[in-house]
Amino acid sequence: MKKENRRSFLGTSLKGSLSLAIGLAGISDWAHAENTEQEHTNHEGIGIFDQQPLPYGYTDLEDIIDAMTMEIHYTKHAAAYSKNAKEAALAENVNPQESLETLLGKISHYSTKLRNNAGGHYNHEMFWQCMRPKRIDNLPTGNLLQAIEKDFGSFADFKTKFTDAAKTRFGSGWAWLYKDDNGNLKTGSTANQDNPLMDLSTQELKGKPLLCLDVWEHAYYLKYQNRRADYIQNWWNLVNWEYVQRRWESNR
Ligand code: MN
């Protein structure tokens, strides 16, 4: 869907309820959450590195993630990954027809610049979609919850494992829920902008990412300073479990 079409879609169907979010975000696109994976594979050229509009406004994740953090994170940090990934992909003759997922699956053959920035772009685009305005008693539904209970014992046990992965990641990185090549759900963390799609021999986790959490200081420092654990604990109320469920379903 082209941006113009998205805007007109918003204009006709969601205008009233989202006017505040649109005003603050510039453009917003709830519909995009449905289309993320298709868009990653359907873009032509180096469009796979384009930033998609945030699916909410900068203030909409308050009071868990503050508006200034969201704005800087999206318009500065994530924008830089997008721009630098394009530069590196052009310089390294990346096939413009292949998907970002395919590229990341053979990223060990490319430069560190492309690894860091293509990873950073993929991770942030996914991260934005993994969140929504906060909900109390925010739990996965449907067969994802059953799968989590099967592979971790209980949702509480899963949450503890994911939280520990996020808390104990030394320095900058990400926590993940992912599906390994045998179809089992696992948690873990990666350094820098690496992710479970990458073919890195130094990395233990490998598979399809379902849920991610950014634990770089830029993701939380303005509000939480050194209190990463508080950021993680609050963040659970933002998880968009419907989006995670769709990722889970799309790869069964
Ligand atoms: Mn980040």
Tab-separated table of N, CA and C in Angstrom, residues 64 135 138 155 158-160 162-163 211 231-239 241:
chain	number	residue	atom	x	y	z
A	64	ILE	N	4.649	4.778	30.133
A	64	ILE	CA	5.655	3.709	30.215
A	64	ILE	C	6.891	4.081	29.395
A	135	ARG	N	-2.086	-1.742	28.243
A	135	ARG	CA	-3.253	-2.466	28.724
A	135	ARG	C	-2.896	-3.140	30.042
A	138	ASN	N	-2.420	-7.590	30.447
A	138	ASN	CA	-2.094	-7.770	29.035
A	138	ASN	C	-1.490	-9.153	28.804
A	155	PHE	N	2.884	-19.036	31.489
A	155	PHE	CA	3.188	-17.693	30.988
A	155	PHE	C	4.117	-16.968	31.951
A	158	PHE	N	7.645	-18.039	31.323
A	158	PHE	CA	8.148	-17.407	30.104
A	158	PHE	C	8.558	-15.958	30.378
A	159	LYS	N	7.684	-15.247	31.063
A	159	LYS	CA	7.937	-13.829	31.334
A	159	LYS	C	9.222	-13.648	32.145
A	160	THR	N	9.428	-14.531	33.097
A	160	THR	CA	10.649	-14.476	33.905
A	160	THR	C	11.884	-14.717	33.038
A	162	PHE	N	12.251	-14.316	29.724
A	162	PHE	CA	12.454	-13.201	28.797
A	162	PHE	C	13.000	-11.987	29.550
A	163	THR	N	12.405	-11.713	30.712
A	163	THR	CA	12.842	-10.577	31.531
A	163	THR	C	14.304	-10.739	31.936
A	211	LEU	N	8.847	-11.737	19.179
A	211	LEU	CA	8.681	-10.583	20.068
A	211	LEU	C	10.072	-10.071	20.413
A	231	TYR	N	12.017	-0.440	33.524
A	231	TYR	CA	11.578	-0.295	32.121
A	231	TYR	C	11.020	-1.617	31.598
A	232	ILE	N	11.741	-2.692	31.835
A	232	ILE	CA	11.301	-3.999	31.337
A	232	ILE	C	9.986	-4.404	31.985
A	233	GLN	N	9.909	-4.237	33.295
A	233	GLN	CA	8.686	-4.635	34.009
A	233	GLN	C	7.474	-3.867	33.481
A	234	ASN	N	7.623	-2.563	33.270
A	234	ASN	CA	6.497	-1.751	32.767
A	234	ASN	C	6.153	-2.079	31.320
A	235	TRP	N	7.186	-2.406	30.541
A	235	TRP	CA	7.012	-2.635	29.103
A	235	TRP	C	6.023	-3.771	28.810
A	236	TRP	N	5.913	-4.736	29.703
A	236	TRP	CA	4.986	-5.849	29.447
A	236	TRP	C	3.564	-5.369	29.191
A	237	ASN	N	3.196	-4.215	29.741
A	237	ASN	CA	1.841	-3.675	29.528
A	237	ASN	C	1.654	-3.095	28.127
A	238	LEU	N	2.747	-2.969	27.374
A	238	LEU	CA	2.668	-2.409	26.020
A	238	LEU	C	2.658	-3.474	24.929
A	239	VAL	N	2.929	-4.712	25.286
A	239	VAL	CA	3.117	-5.724	24.237
A	239	VAL	C	1.831	-5.917	23.426
A	241	TRP	N	0.077	-8.300	21.729
A	241	TRP	CA	0.056	-9.758	21.600
A	241	TRP	C	-0.637	-10.224	20.335
